[in-house]
Amino acid sequence: MPPPSWGVTDVEPPPTIDRLIHAAMGRFTGSISPASLALAYTDWMLHLAQSPGKWQRLAEKAVRKAARFSLYAARASSERQVEPCITPLPQDRRFRNEGWQHWPFNLIHQGFLLNQQWWHNVTTGIGGVSPHHEQVVSFVSRQLLDTISPVNFIATNPEVLDATVRENGVNLVRGLMNFFQDWERHLAGKPPAGTENFMPGSEVAVTPGQVVYRNRLIELIQYAPSTGEVFAEPILIVPAWIMKYYILDLSPHNSLVKYLVDQGHTVFMISWHNPTEQDRDLDMEDYLRLGVLEALNAVRAIVPDQKINAAGYCIGGTLLAMAAAYLAQIGDERLNSITLLAAQTDFSEAGELTLFIDDSQLNYLEDIMWNQGFLDNRQMAGAFQLLRSHDLIWSLIVQQYLVGGRQTYTDLMAWNADATRMPYRMHSEYLHRLFLKNDLFAGRYKVNGRTIALGDIRAPIFAVATETDHVAPWKSVYKINLIAAPDVTFLLTSGGHNAGIVSQPGHTGRHYRIAHRRARTNYMDAEQWYLSNPSIDGSWWPAWAEWLEQRASGRTAPPAMGATSRGYPPLTEAPGSYVLER
């Protein structure tokens, strides 16, 4: 099939030889476009070259930092407690060990932080450089500096040195064994060691239920009731297909599905097929039609004459918003409410992932996917790991290969390692039409030939964002409030993209803010909203449960599992087969 154009008519279809070359290059560049990096660095260097005033400021900063460091070094050589000349950023936990406060490691890490800060000054604040190119140059430069961090070397890391002396080097032998074991598992395509302790259907994804519908893209799970009566309106959850659904059904103590069932809800869950090369031409409309709309039809057949509370997580929430807009366009009023969990509908400020989104990068990535038929889970994982390289790359290398330890996997960590693939055509469309062009929010997105608009949605919306989300930043999620038509309840909870959603009652240290906005009332910007709504201690789950109960029409006897007479017989026990696909 010809490559997707997404409305671009002035670009010739790329020759096969070009695509094959790009795909081969991608194996050596980590799927990062060399042309995209070259454009960013050229933009930065040309503008820096003609900014002598910036040179002067950088020279002055370098002299001041050298003077600060010299004074610190002199005092540190004669005093036990010395105020540092620079402190790490709050999210930088590399130098928290007490060993970094003693000579000479205090000098080593202070010098590194000053150098890192100076290079940030070099790569930012230059007039004329496009914001995207500035972000790319700053990000790449920070990644390069992280490779030479003193944390990463035996001689300059007091924790590693202490372990090496204490164990007579046995830690390094263990680290080497860990390295070879991980290398072998990587080459064999096996998941990381420790994830075998959290298998779907055994330790995680154990809430009782039945698969009641299956097509080439989804299995639909209906969970068994645990209460004598249930709310009349069922819940359909649309998870992201970039991940396995069971982040919402982890262990029994932190399963959102189990919590909802125990509250008296009839819960349905979509479990997505893990696509292969044969699924390369599935597109976003296929995910909408075979996924959300087919699942809604099944739920309607099993629980007839009732509206549906639909919830979507991450990209699943984006797809649900598209489905809701489409249903509103055709006059279908089957949705009772819409819940969006860490889901964006406006991608104009979509966070750090936009570092990897521009025309050059997407053209390069599209050729890689064209060659494979999909975007591999390792390629996606690499992008997410780079966004938090301190925690997800370098700290693991140090702990596992230098200290010789092994991280203890939790259910959430094991789920995170159980990644999926993305079909070529769907992912190309998603990146071009949503991330790059923002067609959905701008009212240019078409479904089944109809242009859909989020403003047509009338069902009330409950939107959840998380404070430290680097995938769907909360201020981006907050833009759902720019939709004029429906009532919107916006909730901001502590935590990140995953851990903020998996926030069961009793989880220590959790808090949230919540506010309700009636339709056709004045908009409040994100910063003012944050200041206007106090923090509430505890999990956000009960607040959502209360919101759902307020919109329920009452309680009734639980529905049967499936509806055989309507073509939806129970097929197999939950969690089904698609979740086990590797």
XYZ file of C-alpha atoms in Angstrom:
582
model
C 0.000 0.000 0.000
C 1.189 3.585 -0.552
C 2.564 5.392 2.492
C 0.123 7.563 4.462
C 0.260 11.241 3.507
C -2.057 12.768 6.165
C -3.077 15.587 3.871
C 0.408 16.343 2.514
C 0.136 16.470 -1.305
C 3.443 18.047 -2.333
C 5.775 15.265 -1.143
C 6.592 12.482 -3.576
C 6.244 8.888 -2.339
C 9.709 7.916 -1.104
C 11.644 5.415 -3.229
C 12.060 1.999 -1.671
C 15.848 2.374 -1.601
C 15.536 5.517 0.548
C 13.261 3.764 3.005
C 15.563 0.760 3.276
C 18.569 3.001 3.898
C 16.742 4.939 6.597
C 15.569 1.706 8.225
C 19.137 0.342 8.229
C 20.498 3.589 9.668
C 17.847 3.510 12.377
C 19.353 0.347 13.842
C 22.518 2.310 14.639
C 20.943 5.628 15.675
C 18.314 4.318 18.075
C 15.596 5.418 15.602
C 16.723 9.046 16.009
C 16.954 10.991 12.748
C 20.511 12.316 12.120
C 19.013 14.997 9.871
C 16.703 16.197 12.645
C 19.638 16.500 15.063
C 21.766 18.223 12.424
C 19.035 20.775 11.742
C 18.669 21.535 15.453
C 22.402 21.913 16.058
C 22.879 23.975 12.891
C 20.123 26.360 13.972
C 21.732 26.653 17.405
C 25.333 27.055 16.160
C 24.526 29.642 13.473
C 22.635 31.852 15.914
C 25.248 31.400 18.615
C 28.006 32.270 16.142
C 26.451 35.671 15.464
C 25.720 36.499 19.114
C 28.933 37.956 20.581
C 26.974 39.352 23.493
C 25.976 35.796 24.422
C 29.654 34.771 24.264
C 30.500 37.515 26.712
C 27.789 36.438 29.130
C 28.955 32.827 28.920
C 32.547 33.874 29.577
C 31.428 35.916 32.580
C 29.396 32.978 33.901
C 32.375 30.667 33.458
C 34.623 33.033 35.448
C 32.044 33.386 38.223
C 31.518 29.623 38.440
C 35.284 29.036 38.539
C 35.601 31.557 41.369
C 32.741 29.944 43.309
C 34.248 26.513 42.859
C 37.730 27.677 43.921
C 36.342 29.252 47.073
C 34.332 26.114 47.823
C 37.362 23.878 47.270
C 39.499 26.003 49.588
C 36.917 25.887 52.380
C 36.174 22.189 51.871
C 39.855 21.339 52.371
C 39.857 22.830 55.860
C 36.240 22.635 57.135
C 33.978 19.637 57.752
C 30.622 21.255 56.963
C 30.642 23.558 53.936
C 27.629 25.009 52.186
C 27.633 23.651 48.592
C 28.135 26.158 45.805
C 25.389 24.471 43.745
C 22.584 22.055 44.624
C 21.142 19.432 42.264
C 17.680 19.887 40.808
C 14.917 18.316 42.939
C 14.488 15.397 40.522
C 18.244 14.685 40.388
C 18.909 12.040 43.050
C 22.373 10.964 41.929
C 24.340 12.703 44.660
C 22.176 12.112 47.740
C 24.433 9.483 49.290
C 26.481 10.753 52.247
C 29.703 9.751 50.491
C 29.301 12.602 48.019
C 29.642 15.123 50.855
C 33.199 14.046 51.709
C 36.431 15.084 50.050
C 37.330 14.590 47.186
C 33.905 13.465 45.988
C 32.288 16.699 47.087
C 34.624 18.582 44.734
C 34.011 16.105 41.924
C 30.238 16.309 41.994
C 30.124 20.070 42.574
C 32.407 20.623 39.605
C 30.214 18.397 37.446
C 26.994 20.217 38.435
C 28.559 23.631 37.732
C 29.738 22.395 34.341
C 26.290 20.968 33.588
C 24.641 24.264 34.532
C 27.019 26.218 32.298
C 26.258 24.005 29.306
C 22.551 24.584 29.928
C 23.277 28.294 29.638
C 25.180 27.656 26.411
C 22.340 25.750 24.746
C 19.429 27.979 25.795
C 18.405 31.617 25.661
C 19.776 32.414 22.178
C 17.568 34.702 20.110
C 16.333 33.338 16.810
C 16.640 29.631 17.629
C 13.298 27.872 17.249
C 11.895 26.615 20.575
C 11.851 23.025 19.301
C 15.491 23.139 18.190
C 16.510 24.718 21.491
C 14.780 21.933 23.401
C 16.440 19.269 21.244
C 19.945 20.753 21.609
C 19.562 21.221 25.353
C 18.181 17.706 25.773
C 20.879 15.992 23.689
C 23.636 17.981 25.374
C 22.286 16.961 28.773
C 22.249 13.322 27.676
C 25.884 13.567 26.536
C 26.900 15.140 29.851
C 25.080 12.380 31.734
C 27.316 9.796 30.061
C 30.375 11.319 31.756
C 28.749 11.896 35.132
C 31.093 10.924 38.013
C 28.352 8.551 39.169
C 29.094 6.273 36.217
C 32.749 5.497 37.006
C 34.277 3.340 39.710
C 37.048 5.782 40.607
C 34.721 8.767 41.073
C 31.697 7.129 42.722
C 32.100 6.738 46.510
C 29.249 4.194 46.717
C 30.896 1.908 44.179
C 34.338 2.366 45.711
C 33.022 1.535 49.159
C 31.302 -1.627 47.868
C 34.439 -2.667 45.967
C 36.725 -2.266 49.001
C 34.217 -3.873 51.380
C 33.680 -6.914 49.124
C 37.215 -7.164 47.705
C 35.875 -6.659 44.183
C 33.254 -9.419 44.324
C 30.597 -6.795 43.489
C 32.284 -6.216 40.128
C 32.238 -9.947 39.403
C 28.513 -10.042 40.224
C 28.000 -6.998 38.028
C 29.730 -8.700 35.117
C 27.523 -11.778 35.584
C 24.463 -9.532 35.685
C 25.590 -7.890 32.454
C 26.018 -11.153 30.592
C 22.700 -12.453 31.905
C 20.892 -9.295 30.767
C 22.678 -9.395 27.411
C 21.581 -12.981 26.861
C 17.975 -12.157 27.738
C 18.048 -9.123 25.460
C 19.350 -11.116 22.484
C 16.741 -13.824 23.104
C 13.926 -11.266 23.356
C 13.166 -12.264 26.947
C 11.784 -9.845 29.553
C 14.098 -8.624 32.341
C 14.957 -10.998 35.178
C 12.386 -10.726 37.973
C 9.344 -10.020 35.805
C 8.473 -13.729 35.790
C 7.168 -13.238 39.334
C 4.267 -11.143 38.012
C 2.444 -13.121 35.342
C -1.022 -12.024 34.136
C -3.620 -14.409 35.485
C -1.383 -15.599 38.327
C -0.012 -12.679 40.352
C -1.513 -9.748 38.419
C -4.724 -9.338 36.398
C -6.501 -11.798 38.692
C -9.882 -10.088 39.150
C -12.450 -12.771 38.181
C -14.179 -12.311 34.849
C -14.909 -13.685 31.398
C -13.881 -12.733 27.884
C -17.266 -12.113 26.257
C -16.193 -10.821 22.850
C -13.156 -11.157 20.578
C -12.213 -9.773 17.178
C -8.851 -9.378 15.430
C -7.991 -6.328 17.572
C -9.604 -6.691 21.017
C -10.853 -9.049 23.653
C -13.601 -7.614 25.848
C -13.520 -8.727 29.474
C -16.609 -8.584 31.690
C -15.750 -8.793 35.389
C -17.826 -10.857 37.779
C -19.832 -8.884 40.361
C -18.809 -9.001 44.009
C -21.917 -7.283 45.408
C -25.551 -8.356 45.565
C -26.674 -5.321 43.585
C -24.844 -3.152 41.075
C -25.252 0.315 39.653
C -27.489 0.237 36.602
C -24.966 1.914 34.302
C -21.949 -0.275 33.403
C -18.378 1.007 33.028
C -16.321 0.395 29.886
C -12.580 1.029 30.276
C -10.467 1.762 27.188
C -6.787 1.352 28.120
C -3.886 2.450 25.962
C -2.595 -0.049 23.424
C 0.980 1.137 23.910
C 0.789 -0.909 27.125
C -1.023 -3.962 28.475
C -4.393 -3.239 30.077
C -3.558 -4.762 33.448
C -1.953 -1.610 34.846
C -5.579 -1.024 35.877
C -5.841 -4.557 37.307
C -2.493 -5.146 39.004
C -2.324 -6.974 42.325
C -5.597 -7.243 44.270
C -4.591 -4.485 46.713
C -3.976 -1.881 43.981
C -6.375 -2.961 41.243
C -8.642 -0.157 40.036
C -10.866 -2.775 38.405
C -11.331 -4.675 41.683
C -12.009 -1.412 43.514
C -14.774 -0.483 41.061
C -16.301 -3.969 41.172
C -16.306 -3.897 44.973
C -18.026 -0.504 44.853
C -20.883 -2.145 42.973
C -20.046 -1.404 39.340
C -20.351 -3.725 36.360
C -16.952 -3.291 34.701
C -15.882 -4.132 31.155
C -12.271 -3.845 29.965
C -10.752 -3.823 26.489
C -7.636 -5.990 26.141
C -5.770 -5.058 22.945
C -4.126 -7.506 20.544
C -0.327 -7.062 20.370
C 0.110 -6.335 16.644
C 2.567 -8.075 14.343
C 3.820 -7.340 10.837
C 0.544 -8.714 9.453
C -1.317 -5.866 11.211
C 0.784 -3.139 9.586
C -2.170 -1.473 7.814
C -4.468 -1.109 10.824
C -5.188 2.601 11.229
C -6.716 4.862 13.862
C -10.196 4.366 12.451
C -9.761 0.600 12.797
C -8.889 1.097 16.468
C -11.960 3.277 16.856
C -14.308 0.942 14.983
C -12.993 -2.492 16.024
C -12.027 -1.263 19.484
C -14.233 1.324 21.182
C -17.365 1.121 19.014
C -17.476 -2.695 18.900
C -16.921 -2.812 22.667
C -19.752 -0.312 23.212
C -22.035 -2.463 21.064
C -21.157 -5.529 23.140
C -21.725 -3.753 26.452
C -25.059 -2.423 25.160
C -26.117 -5.963 24.229
C -25.097 -7.450 27.594
C -26.564 -4.579 29.650
C -29.452 -3.406 27.449
C -31.410 -0.191 27.890
C -28.711 1.456 29.977
C -26.306 4.236 29.176
C -22.587 3.544 29.626
C -19.917 5.218 31.750
C -16.833 5.161 29.516
C -13.287 5.667 30.833
C -10.075 5.917 28.822
C -6.452 5.880 29.920
C -3.597 7.662 28.103
C -3.993 7.243 24.324
C -7.054 5.120 25.093
C -8.607 8.272 26.555
C -7.762 10.202 23.398
C -9.455 7.487 21.327
C -12.461 7.575 23.663
C -12.748 11.345 23.190
C -12.727 10.789 19.421
C -15.412 8.125 19.781
C -17.536 10.404 21.976
C -17.270 13.227 19.441
C -18.214 10.851 16.611
C -21.208 9.475 18.516
C -22.345 13.027 19.241
C -21.965 13.849 15.538
C -24.337 11.019 14.531
C -26.788 11.680 17.382
C -25.934 8.553 19.419
C -26.498 9.296 23.128
C -25.447 5.981 24.681
C -22.688 7.543 26.858
C -23.710 8.486 30.392
C -20.316 9.985 31.276
C -16.726 10.162 30.044
C -13.653 9.764 32.238
C -10.216 10.629 30.834
C -7.223 9.342 32.807
C -3.938 11.118 31.963
C -5.279 11.578 28.431
C -4.573 14.481 26.099
C -6.973 15.931 23.558
C -4.832 18.975 22.708
C -1.262 18.174 21.637
C 0.088 21.700 21.187
C 1.984 21.423 24.489
C 2.363 17.681 24.753
C 5.457 17.646 26.951
C 8.900 16.157 26.530
C 7.781 13.584 23.973
C 7.606 16.441 21.453
C 11.411 16.366 21.489
C 11.048 13.393 19.141
C 8.313 14.954 16.993
C 9.113 16.998 13.889
C 8.777 16.417 10.147
C 12.311 15.077 9.725
C 12.070 12.710 12.677
C 8.637 11.402 11.717
C 9.701 10.803 8.112
C 12.682 8.803 9.388
C 10.608 6.876 11.925
C 7.941 6.144 9.336
C 10.524 4.481 7.079
C 11.698 2.341 9.992
C 8.129 1.270 10.737
C 7.427 0.673 7.042
C 10.327 -1.777 6.949
C 9.222 -3.597 10.130
C 5.459 -3.250 9.845
C 5.293 -1.838 13.372
C 7.150 0.212 15.952
C 8.937 -2.221 18.223
C 8.404 -2.033 21.969
C 12.161 -1.645 22.537
C 12.223 1.407 20.287
C 9.364 3.006 22.219
C 10.899 2.088 25.568
C 14.157 3.764 24.552
C 12.429 7.107 24.022
C 10.697 6.971 27.406
C 13.932 5.927 29.135
C 15.819 8.885 27.674
C 13.273 11.265 29.201
C 14.291 9.969 32.650
C 17.791 8.715 31.927
C 19.022 9.397 35.497
C 16.575 6.872 36.948
C 15.883 4.500 34.066
C 19.336 4.113 32.481
C 22.380 5.275 34.434
C 21.276 4.475 37.976
C 20.365 0.940 36.865
C 23.709 0.481 35.123
C 25.566 1.573 38.251
C 23.503 -0.517 40.670
C 23.431 -3.677 38.572
C 26.844 -3.698 36.884
C 29.104 -1.778 39.299
C 27.520 -2.304 42.713
C 26.463 -5.779 41.571
C 22.917 -5.631 42.913
C 19.569 -6.425 41.377
C 16.527 -4.217 41.577
C 13.533 -5.808 43.227
C 10.645 -5.761 40.791
C 7.194 -4.602 41.840
C 3.991 -5.368 39.975
C 4.061 -1.916 38.378
C 7.688 -2.314 37.248
C 6.975 -5.762 35.799
C 3.960 -4.376 33.921
C 6.127 -1.548 32.572
C 8.513 -4.114 31.090
C 5.622 -5.961 29.387
C 5.420 -3.590 26.438
C 3.564 -3.887 23.127
C 4.080 -2.923 19.498
C 2.326 -0.231 17.439
C 1.110 -0.891 13.859
C 2.901 1.084 11.168
C -0.064 2.876 9.671
C -1.871 3.628 12.936
C 1.221 5.018 14.635
C 2.121 7.149 11.617
C -1.382 8.607 11.619
C -1.336 9.158 15.379
C 1.982 11.036 15.318
C 1.220 13.112 12.220
C -2.412 14.001 12.761
C -2.485 14.377 16.534
C 1.018 15.199 17.774
C 2.325 17.154 14.785
C -0.808 18.785 13.380
C -3.189 18.669 16.388
C -6.087 17.893 14.026
C -8.406 16.564 16.744
C -8.451 19.682 18.903
C -8.454 21.963 15.861
C -11.605 20.345 14.452
C -9.940 18.870 11.352
C -10.113 15.165 12.269
C -12.456 12.957 10.249
C -14.063 9.663 11.261
C -15.981 7.670 8.674
C -15.904 10.694 6.384
C -17.337 13.056 9.029
C -15.370 15.896 10.588
C -15.681 15.520 14.353
C -15.483 18.234 16.999
C -14.852 17.756 20.689
C -17.226 20.629 21.310
C -20.118 18.396 20.232
C -19.682 16.190 23.318
C -22.531 16.623 25.791
C -21.844 13.866 28.330
C -20.201 15.112 31.557
C -16.431 14.667 31.703
C -14.220 13.641 34.624
C -10.575 14.349 33.701
C -7.647 13.142 35.817
C -4.111 14.479 35.420
C -0.960 13.787 37.434
C 1.449 16.367 38.782
C 4.746 14.943 37.482
C 3.525 13.383 34.239
C 6.182 13.623 31.500
C 3.985 11.821 28.936
C 0.760 13.825 29.328
C 1.655 17.008 31.289
C -1.174 18.103 33.510
C -1.468 21.561 31.941
C -1.933 19.889 28.575
C -4.609 17.534 29.961
C -6.257 20.564 31.582
C -7.066 21.975 28.146
C -10.125 19.739 28.073
C -11.660 22.688 29.936
C -11.506 24.703 26.705
C -14.365 22.552 25.390
C -17.434 24.676 25.966
C -20.285 22.187 25.876
C -20.078 19.617 28.726
C -19.696 19.860 32.489
C -16.056 19.149 33.352
C -14.698 17.891 36.657
C -10.930 18.210 36.679
C -8.799 16.365 39.222
C -5.024 16.737 39.645
C -3.355 14.013 41.680
C 0.161 13.467 42.942
C 2.467 11.080 41.129
C 3.410 10.453 37.521
C 1.750 9.043 34.423
C 1.437 5.513 35.831
C 1.911 5.660 39.605
C -0.437 8.638 39.873
C -3.288 6.627 38.353
C -2.512 3.483 40.389
C -3.273 5.297 43.635
C -5.361 2.995 45.789
C -6.906 4.136 49.114
C -4.384 3.744 51.902
C -1.408 4.538 49.677
C 0.757 6.841 51.796
C 1.750 10.287 50.622
C -1.045 10.734 48.095
C -3.014 13.951 47.596
C -5.182 15.582 44.941
C -7.045 18.741 43.979
C -10.486 18.743 42.406
C -12.952 21.280 41.024
C -16.162 21.168 39.000
C -16.935 23.536 36.128
C -20.451 23.824 34.800
C -21.040 24.104 31.076
C -20.967 27.630 29.672
C -19.175 29.081 32.699
C -16.018 31.154 32.393
C -12.685 29.456 31.791
C -9.950 29.578 34.465
C -6.316 29.095 33.413
C -4.312 26.191 34.826
C -2.141 28.214 37.204
C -5.119 30.033 38.710
C -6.999 26.729 39.001
C -4.087 25.220 40.918
C -3.947 28.135 43.366
C -7.724 28.200 43.818
C -8.180 24.558 44.842
C -6.638 23.238 48.051
C -4.811 19.941 48.288
C -6.767 17.019 49.753
C -4.901 14.119 51.347
C -5.572 10.594 50.161
C -6.397 8.621 47.035
C -8.451 10.139 44.229
C -10.335 6.873 43.606
C -13.126 7.574 46.154
C -13.704 11.025 44.617
C -14.247 9.408 41.216
C -16.490 6.720 42.724
C -18.617 9.425 44.347
C -18.845 11.320 41.035
C -19.994 8.164 39.248
C -22.573 7.418 41.952
C -24.041 10.920 41.611
C -24.716 10.170 37.928
C -26.202 6.714 38.492
C -29.901 6.046 38.040
C -30.005 3.467 40.818
C -29.051 -0.116 41.625
C -30.224 -3.380 40.135
C -29.415 -7.086 40.044
C -26.092 -7.881 38.339
C -26.352 -8.712 34.618
C -25.485 -12.186 33.353
C -21.949 -12.864 32.193
C -22.171 -12.273 28.475
C -25.302 -12.520 26.343
C -25.252 -15.750 24.364
C -28.596 -15.125 22.693
C -27.299 -11.803 21.339
C -24.005 -13.224 20.045
C -21.790 -12.521 23.066
C -21.199 -15.863 24.815
C -18.503 -16.196 27.494
C -15.413 -17.418 25.624
C -12.757 -17.974 28.285
C -11.705 -16.901 31.756
C -10.087 -13.504 32.284
C -7.476 -12.247 31.565
C -7.871 -13.896 28.157
C -5.209 -14.620 25.549
C -4.327 -11.246 24.007
C -2.709 -9.987 27.206
C -0.263 -12.915 27.045
C 0.962 -12.077 23.535
C 4.635 -11.085 23.373
